[in-house]
Short mmCIF file of C-alpha atoms in Angstrom, two decimals:
data_model
loop_
_atom_site.label_atom_id
_atom_site.label_comp_id
_atom_site.label_asym_id
_atom_site.label_seq_id
_atom_site.Cartn_x
_atom_site.Cartn_y
_atom_site.Cartn_z
CA MET A 1 32.92 82.18 137.95
CA ALA A 2 36.49 83.20 138.77
CA PRO A 3 36.83 80.86 141.79
CA ALA A 4 35.51 77.97 139.65
CA LEU A 5 38.03 78.71 136.93
CA LEU A 6 40.85 78.98 139.46
CA CYS A 7 39.82 75.67 141.03
CA ALA A 8 39.63 73.94 137.62
CA ALA A 9 43.00 75.42 136.59
CA PHE A 10 44.58 74.26 139.87
CA VAL A 11 43.20 70.72 139.55
CA ALA A 12 44.11 70.40 135.86
CA LEU A 13 47.34 72.40 135.52
CA TYR A 14 49.12 72.02 138.88
CA PRO A 15 49.70 68.21 138.51
CA LEU A 16 50.96 68.75 134.94
CA ALA A 17 53.27 71.63 135.98
CA ARG A 18 54.54 69.61 138.97
CA THR A 19 55.25 66.58 136.82
CA PHE A 20 57.00 68.74 134.24
CA TYR A 21 59.24 70.21 137.00
CA LEU A 22 60.03 66.78 138.52
CA SER A 23 61.04 65.47 135.09
CA PHE A 24 64.08 67.77 135.27
CA THR A 25 65.15 66.45 138.68
CA ASN A 26 66.68 63.28 140.18
CA ALA A 27 63.88 62.92 142.73
CA ARG A 28 63.32 59.41 144.16
CA PHE A 29 60.94 57.96 146.73
CA GLY A 30 62.59 57.41 150.11
CA ASP A 31 65.76 59.37 149.21
CA PRO A 32 66.75 61.39 152.33
CA ASN A 33 68.65 63.87 150.16
CA PRO A 34 66.73 66.73 148.55
CA ALA A 35 66.06 66.40 144.81
CA LYS A 36 68.49 68.21 142.49
CA VAL A 37 67.83 69.72 139.09
CA VAL A 38 69.62 67.62 136.44
CA GLY A 39 68.52 69.55 133.36
CA ALA A 40 67.41 67.51 130.37
CA ARG A 41 69.31 64.35 131.42
CA ASN A 42 66.12 62.34 132.00
CA TYR A 43 64.91 63.19 128.48
CA ALA A 44 68.30 62.35 126.98
CA ASP A 45 68.15 58.97 128.70
CA LEU A 46 64.59 58.54 127.45
CA VAL A 47 65.65 59.01 123.81
CA SER A 48 68.19 56.14 124.09
CA ASP A 49 65.93 53.92 126.26
CA VAL A 50 65.16 50.78 124.26
CA PHE A 51 62.42 49.64 126.66
CA PHE A 52 60.58 52.95 126.32
CA ARG A 53 60.96 52.85 122.55
CA ASP A 54 59.44 49.37 122.42
CA ALA A 55 56.64 50.51 124.76
CA VAL A 56 55.82 53.46 122.47
CA VAL A 57 55.72 51.20 119.39
CA LEU A 58 53.51 48.64 121.16
CA THR A 59 51.16 51.27 122.50
CA VAL A 60 50.77 53.11 119.21
CA LEU A 61 50.21 49.84 117.36
CA PHE A 62 47.66 48.80 119.96
CA THR A 63 45.94 52.16 119.62
CA VAL A 64 45.74 52.01 115.82
CA VAL A 65 44.44 48.41 115.75
CA THR A 66 41.89 48.70 118.53
CA VAL A 67 40.52 52.17 117.69
CA LEU A 68 40.07 51.35 113.99
CA ALA A 69 38.39 48.02 114.82
CA GLU A 70 36.15 49.69 117.41
CA LEU A 71 35.26 52.47 114.97
CA VAL A 72 34.15 50.01 112.27
CA LEU A 73 32.33 47.63 114.64
CA GLY A 74 30.85 50.51 116.64
CA LEU A 75 29.51 52.09 113.46
CA LEU A 76 27.91 48.80 112.39
CA VAL A 77 26.29 48.34 115.80
CA ALA A 78 25.10 51.97 115.87
CA LEU A 79 23.53 51.61 112.40
CA LEU A 80 21.84 48.40 113.49
CA VAL A 81 20.33 49.69 116.76
CA ASN A 82 19.32 52.94 115.05
CA THR A 83 16.79 51.07 112.91
CA ARG A 84 13.31 50.18 114.16
CA PHE A 85 12.79 46.57 115.25
CA ARG A 86 11.07 44.73 118.10
CA GLY A 87 13.16 44.61 121.26
CA ARG A 88 15.43 47.51 120.24
CA GLY A 89 15.45 48.94 123.79
CA GLY A 90 16.64 45.62 125.24
CA VAL A 91 19.38 45.29 122.62
CA ARG A 92 20.59 48.84 123.37
CA ALA A 93 20.77 48.04 127.10
CA ALA A 94 22.41 44.64 126.54
CA MET A 95 25.15 46.02 124.30
CA LEU A 96 26.41 48.19 127.18
CA ILE A 97 27.11 45.21 129.48
CA PRO A 98 30.75 44.72 128.34
CA TRP A 99 31.46 48.40 128.82
CA ALA A 100 29.86 48.39 132.31
CA ILE A 101 32.09 45.61 133.59
CA PRO A 102 35.20 46.96 135.31
CA THR A 103 38.25 46.54 133.10
CA VAL A 104 40.21 44.56 135.72
CA ILE A 105 37.41 42.01 135.99
CA SER A 106 36.89 41.65 132.24
CA ALA A 107 40.65 41.33 131.66
CA GLN A 108 40.93 38.57 134.28
CA MET A 109 37.86 36.86 132.85
CA TRP A 110 39.38 36.82 129.35
CA LYS A 111 42.75 35.69 130.79
CA TRP A 112 41.03 32.61 132.17
CA MET A 113 39.27 31.95 128.87
CA PHE A 114 42.61 32.21 127.03
CA ASN A 115 44.32 29.76 129.42
CA ASP A 116 45.96 26.80 127.69
CA VAL A 117 44.96 24.28 130.40
CA TYR A 118 41.36 25.08 131.31
CA GLY A 119 40.45 27.97 128.90
CA VAL A 120 37.29 27.73 126.83
CA PHE A 121 39.01 28.79 123.59
CA ASN A 122 41.50 25.95 123.65
CA ASP A 123 38.69 23.52 124.52
CA ILE A 124 36.74 24.63 121.45
CA LEU A 125 39.65 25.01 119.01
CA VAL A 126 41.64 21.91 120.05
CA ASN A 127 39.25 19.41 121.62
CA ARG A 128 36.02 20.04 119.75
CA LEU A 129 36.94 21.55 116.35
CA HIS A 130 40.41 19.99 116.13
CA LEU A 131 41.78 23.08 114.38
CA PHE A 132 45.08 22.92 116.29
CA PRO A 133 47.11 19.86 117.32
CA LYS A 134 47.89 21.21 120.79
CA ALA A 135 46.72 23.92 123.18
CA ILE A 136 47.88 27.51 122.66
CA ALA A 137 49.01 29.67 125.53
CA PHE A 138 47.48 32.83 124.14
CA THR A 139 48.69 35.10 126.90
CA ALA A 140 52.11 33.53 127.33
CA GLU A 141 53.31 33.31 123.73
CA GLU A 142 54.79 36.47 122.24
CA SER A 143 53.01 36.02 118.89
CA THR A 144 49.53 35.90 120.44
CA SER A 145 49.82 38.11 123.54
CA PHE A 146 49.22 41.40 121.70
CA TRP A 147 46.17 40.12 119.87
CA ALA A 148 44.72 38.64 123.06
CA ALA A 149 44.90 42.08 124.73
CA ALA A 150 43.50 43.77 121.61
CA ILE A 151 40.50 41.41 121.55
CA VAL A 152 39.74 42.20 125.20
CA ASP A 153 39.86 45.93 124.55
CA ILE A 154 37.77 45.74 121.39
CA TRP A 155 35.17 43.58 123.10
CA LYS A 156 34.92 45.95 126.07
CA THR A 157 34.95 49.37 124.43
CA THR A 158 33.12 48.84 121.12
CA PRO A 159 29.79 49.51 122.91
CA PHE A 160 31.09 52.85 124.13
CA MET A 161 32.10 53.79 120.54
CA ALA A 162 28.66 52.59 119.32
CA LEU A 163 26.91 54.70 121.94
CA LEU A 164 28.69 57.89 120.83
CA LEU A 165 28.02 57.18 117.15
CA LEU A 166 24.40 56.34 117.85
CA ALA A 167 23.93 59.78 119.47
CA GLY A 168 25.35 61.32 116.27
CA LEU A 169 23.08 59.25 114.05
CA GLN A 170 19.97 60.37 115.89
CA LEU A 171 20.86 64.01 115.19
CA ILE A 172 20.63 63.48 111.43
CA PRO A 173 17.19 64.66 110.17
CA SER A 174 15.13 61.86 108.65
CA ASP A 175 13.89 64.33 105.98
CA LEU A 176 17.26 64.06 104.26
CA TYR A 177 16.87 60.30 103.81
CA GLU A 178 13.28 60.73 102.58
CA ALA A 179 14.41 63.29 100.01
CA ALA A 180 17.26 61.02 98.89
CA ARG A 181 14.90 58.09 98.43
CA VAL A 182 12.59 60.29 96.35
CA ASP A 183 15.59 61.19 94.19
CA GLY A 184 16.36 57.46 93.69
CA ALA A 185 19.44 57.26 95.89
CA THR A 186 20.44 53.76 97.00
CA ARG A 187 21.13 52.88 100.65
CA TRP A 188 24.89 52.94 99.98
CA GLN A 189 24.64 56.39 98.36
CA GLN A 190 22.65 57.64 101.35
CA PHE A 191 25.28 56.26 103.68
CA VAL A 192 28.17 57.83 101.79
CA LYS A 193 26.56 61.17 100.92
CA ILE A 194 24.44 61.80 104.05
CA THR A 195 25.32 59.61 106.98
CA LEU A 196 29.14 59.74 106.89
CA PRO A 197 29.51 63.53 106.33
CA LEU A 198 26.97 64.41 109.05
CA LEU A 199 28.39 61.84 111.40
CA ARG A 200 31.94 63.27 111.21
CA PRO A 201 31.68 65.47 114.37
CA ALA A 202 30.46 62.50 116.44
CA MET A 203 33.21 60.32 114.95
CA LEU A 204 35.81 62.95 115.85
CA VAL A 205 34.66 63.01 119.49
CA ALA A 206 34.54 59.19 119.63
CA LEU A 207 37.98 58.85 118.08
CA ILE A 208 39.55 61.35 120.46
CA PHE A 209 38.00 59.73 123.53
CA ARG A 210 39.03 56.24 122.50
CA THR A 211 42.51 57.24 121.35
CA LEU A 212 43.16 58.94 124.68
CA ASP A 213 42.12 55.79 126.52
CA ALA A 214 44.07 53.47 124.24
CA LEU A 215 47.27 55.48 124.52
CA ARG A 216 46.99 55.40 128.32
CA VAL A 217 46.12 51.68 128.43
CA PHE A 218 47.39 50.06 131.59
CA ASP A 219 44.93 47.74 133.33
CA VAL A 220 44.33 45.23 130.52
CA PHE A 221 48.07 44.66 129.98
CA TYR A 222 48.96 44.69 133.68
CA VAL A 223 46.27 42.15 134.60
CA MET A 224 47.05 39.82 131.71
CA PHE A 225 50.88 40.11 131.58
CA GLY A 226 52.14 42.01 134.64
CA ASN A 227 55.44 43.80 133.93
CA ARG A 228 56.57 41.43 131.17
CA PRO A 229 59.04 43.41 128.99
CA ASP A 230 57.62 42.37 125.60
CA THR A 231 54.06 43.47 126.56
CA MET A 232 54.90 46.68 128.34
CA THR A 233 52.90 49.75 127.33
CA MET A 234 53.90 53.37 127.95
CA ALA A 235 51.68 53.55 131.05
CA THR A 236 52.93 50.19 132.36
CA TYR A 237 56.53 51.38 131.96
CA ALA A 238 55.76 54.67 133.72
CA GLN A 239 54.08 52.78 136.60
CA GLN A 240 57.04 50.42 136.92
CA THR A 241 59.51 53.29 136.94
CA LEU A 242 57.55 55.42 139.42
CA VAL A 243 56.30 52.72 141.82
CA SER A 244 58.58 49.72 141.55
CA ILE A 245 61.88 51.54 140.90
CA SER A 246 60.79 54.74 142.77
CA ASP A 247 62.54 56.96 140.20
CA ILE A 248 60.26 60.00 140.31
CA GLY A 249 62.37 62.15 138.00
CA TYR A 250 62.69 59.63 135.16
CA GLY A 251 59.08 58.44 135.63
CA SER A 252 57.88 62.05 135.32
CA ALA A 253 59.82 62.40 132.04
CA ILE A 254 58.04 59.25 130.79
CA SER A 255 54.70 60.76 131.81
CA ILE A 256 55.43 63.98 129.92
CA ALA A 257 56.41 61.96 126.85
CA ILE A 258 53.07 60.11 127.05
CA PHE A 259 51.29 63.47 127.27
CA LEU A 260 53.12 64.65 124.12
CA VAL A 261 52.25 61.50 122.16
CA ILE A 262 48.58 61.93 123.07
CA GLY A 263 48.79 65.60 122.02
CA ILE A 264 50.17 64.59 118.61
CA PHE A 265 47.28 62.19 118.02
CA VAL A 266 44.65 64.76 119.05
CA THR A 267 46.25 67.44 116.82
CA LEU A 268 46.23 65.00 113.88
CA TYR A 269 42.56 64.23 114.35
CA ILE A 270 41.64 67.93 114.52
CA VAL A 271 43.71 68.80 111.43
CA VAL A 272 42.32 65.88 109.42
CA PHE A 273 38.67 66.58 110.31
CA ARG A 274 38.72 70.40 110.21
CA PRO A 275 38.54 70.91 106.40
CA GLU A 276 35.48 68.65 106.18
CA GLU A 277 33.71 70.60 108.91
CA ALA A 278 34.18 73.99 107.25
#
């Protein structure tokens, strides 16, 4: 047991401790001089960094929008596939297809569909339905870029949310619903009084998983927009600083900041859900 724990601690804690140490240095890739400790200078620069501040705002907004949408849509899908109907097994398998497609491929696929020259959305909205007078560059215009990325993420990960919630729904005893129907409870009352309270542990797990992923989002934005400043997430900015600029010290400080933001969200979820679980 002890070797397994040591191995797990080494794999999980050593990278974090190493990143934390590097965040207090001026280490750079390819620098022949040894790295020097610079104290909290990287964190002081981070506080006044406008690009990082914009990246935090964009990432948090993206997380709130996508996770809430995925929670609502995932719950609806889970309730639907939890009922008995012909072909339910096929529907359950089919709903996982978007989640099974690698994110890079699905992001590129949606980028082509959003294209203003040959994209299918502009063909439908402009040429067939005549809702807009001219084609819209969904991924190029600042007003639509964020929502284009959000749609891709919601489409891809709603099945994952539905799968987690479906597992929670199947743990609720059917006897409770039968007793509620005998007492004259409506379907809405059963949903509010039975389903939602007993589904809260599964919802907490699903929210934490999806929030962690959304706060670390990188591939969707990088494939669709590259390193464009107005669409840069926290992970994209960290990658640019670490790889393109080769500033290991400052990039490590950004990584630690991302870790702290994720920790704040997880703590909020646990605090909000804990009284209901007691």
